[in-house]
Amino acid sequence: MSDANKTTDVVAPADAPVVAPEPITATAPATEPAAKPEAPVTTAITSATEPTATATTTTAAPTATETTGDTKPETENEASPLAQLWEAAKNHGHPEIWGVPLADPANHIPSQIVFQKYLNANDGDLAKARDQLIKTLDWRKKSDPLDLVRRMYSKSKFEGLGFVTTYVVDGKEVDEPEEREIFTWNIYGGVKSIDETFGNLEEFINWRVALMELALQELNICGAIKPITADYDPYKLFQVHDYKSISFLRSPPHVKSASAETIKVFAQNYPELLKEKFFVNVPAIMGFVYGFMKLFVAPKTIKKFHPMSNGANLAKEFAESRIKGLGEKLPAEYGGKGGELKAVGKEPFLTAE
């Protein structure tokens, strides 16, 4: 998420129930008509009618009521929302989202998680979820974020500005998503030259996307073993934006452009990935940043944002985490007892130039 002097990455929220894909019932072959039938007679598996007079030698197929207790036949038009999003993805052709190879959500949990997040982000509105999904596929096909995360970025422009940290129960590798917390850190107070870092908008967005994709690798949706619902989704990130030593009174146009573009990109293409977002070491008023956020971010997401004037209080925010002592694992400058971000965090690849 980004903006230099004030940027935010966003994730639109929403709730929608998971509906398992419904199998499509087949239609039994037409029965052979008796001599001189008035009209062809067919008997479908889902039909509950008795054999007709012109097909008295044919035994009626078991009805849906007899076999499943379901009195309503299923059709292709009644495919579940997840199945319809999968169909839209297949028709588009781009094979992945967030590094997850897309497949049938009925039997591929990582894909179920991706599609369900798009439904949740749009309050279960299938048409809106499909539209956002297609736009994400278009963007990923054009921008190729999986390539961006492998690229090298200018050390002089971006060193020390973005990190990803992972904290787990007892410091061990775990499979349960609830026992792992992923943080992305944007340290905008560390910007050496505003013109250098934000002057090239495309380069800045590419670096910022690379940082997000690095965090998604740590989140490991590809290895997920639990499906999500509208109410249960542990596959989300904490985000921290540190504005220490940054003036909010004067922001060059290219900084504002970087902030606005970052918000647009992340709101559109990374829905339902934000757990909570902390803006630390900021003045009481962040009118410029929040003005942009209100344009592109859903109200429920805005509620996840927490501005804090003193970054040293951040550790106190995680007392209820399932990871015991999570706050203490954070760096000392944020109220914890852990190592510095440069020592324990991961950055996008950097090169001398």
Coordinates of C-alpha atoms in Angstrom, one line a residue, residues 18 20 29 48 82 100 106 150 187 199 222 251 255 284 315 321 348:
V18 CA -20.1 -20.0 0.4
A20 CA -21.0 -25.5 -2.8
P29 CA -32.7 -40.7 -23.2
A48 CA -41.6 -37.1 -11.2
L82 CA -18.3 -19.8 -7.0
V100 CA -2.8 -19.3 -7.0
A106 CA -15.4 -27.4 -5.7
R150 CA 11.2 -11.3 -9.2
I187 CA 8.5 3.0 6.2
G199 CA 9.2 10.6 -9.5
C222 CA -1.6 -21.9 -2.4
S251 CA 3.1 17.1 -0.6
V255 CA 3.6 12.0 -4.1
A284 CA -4.0 13.9 14.3
A315 CA 2.6 -3.5 20.3
S321 CA -3.8 -12.4 19.0
P348 CA 11.8 -6.9 -2.7

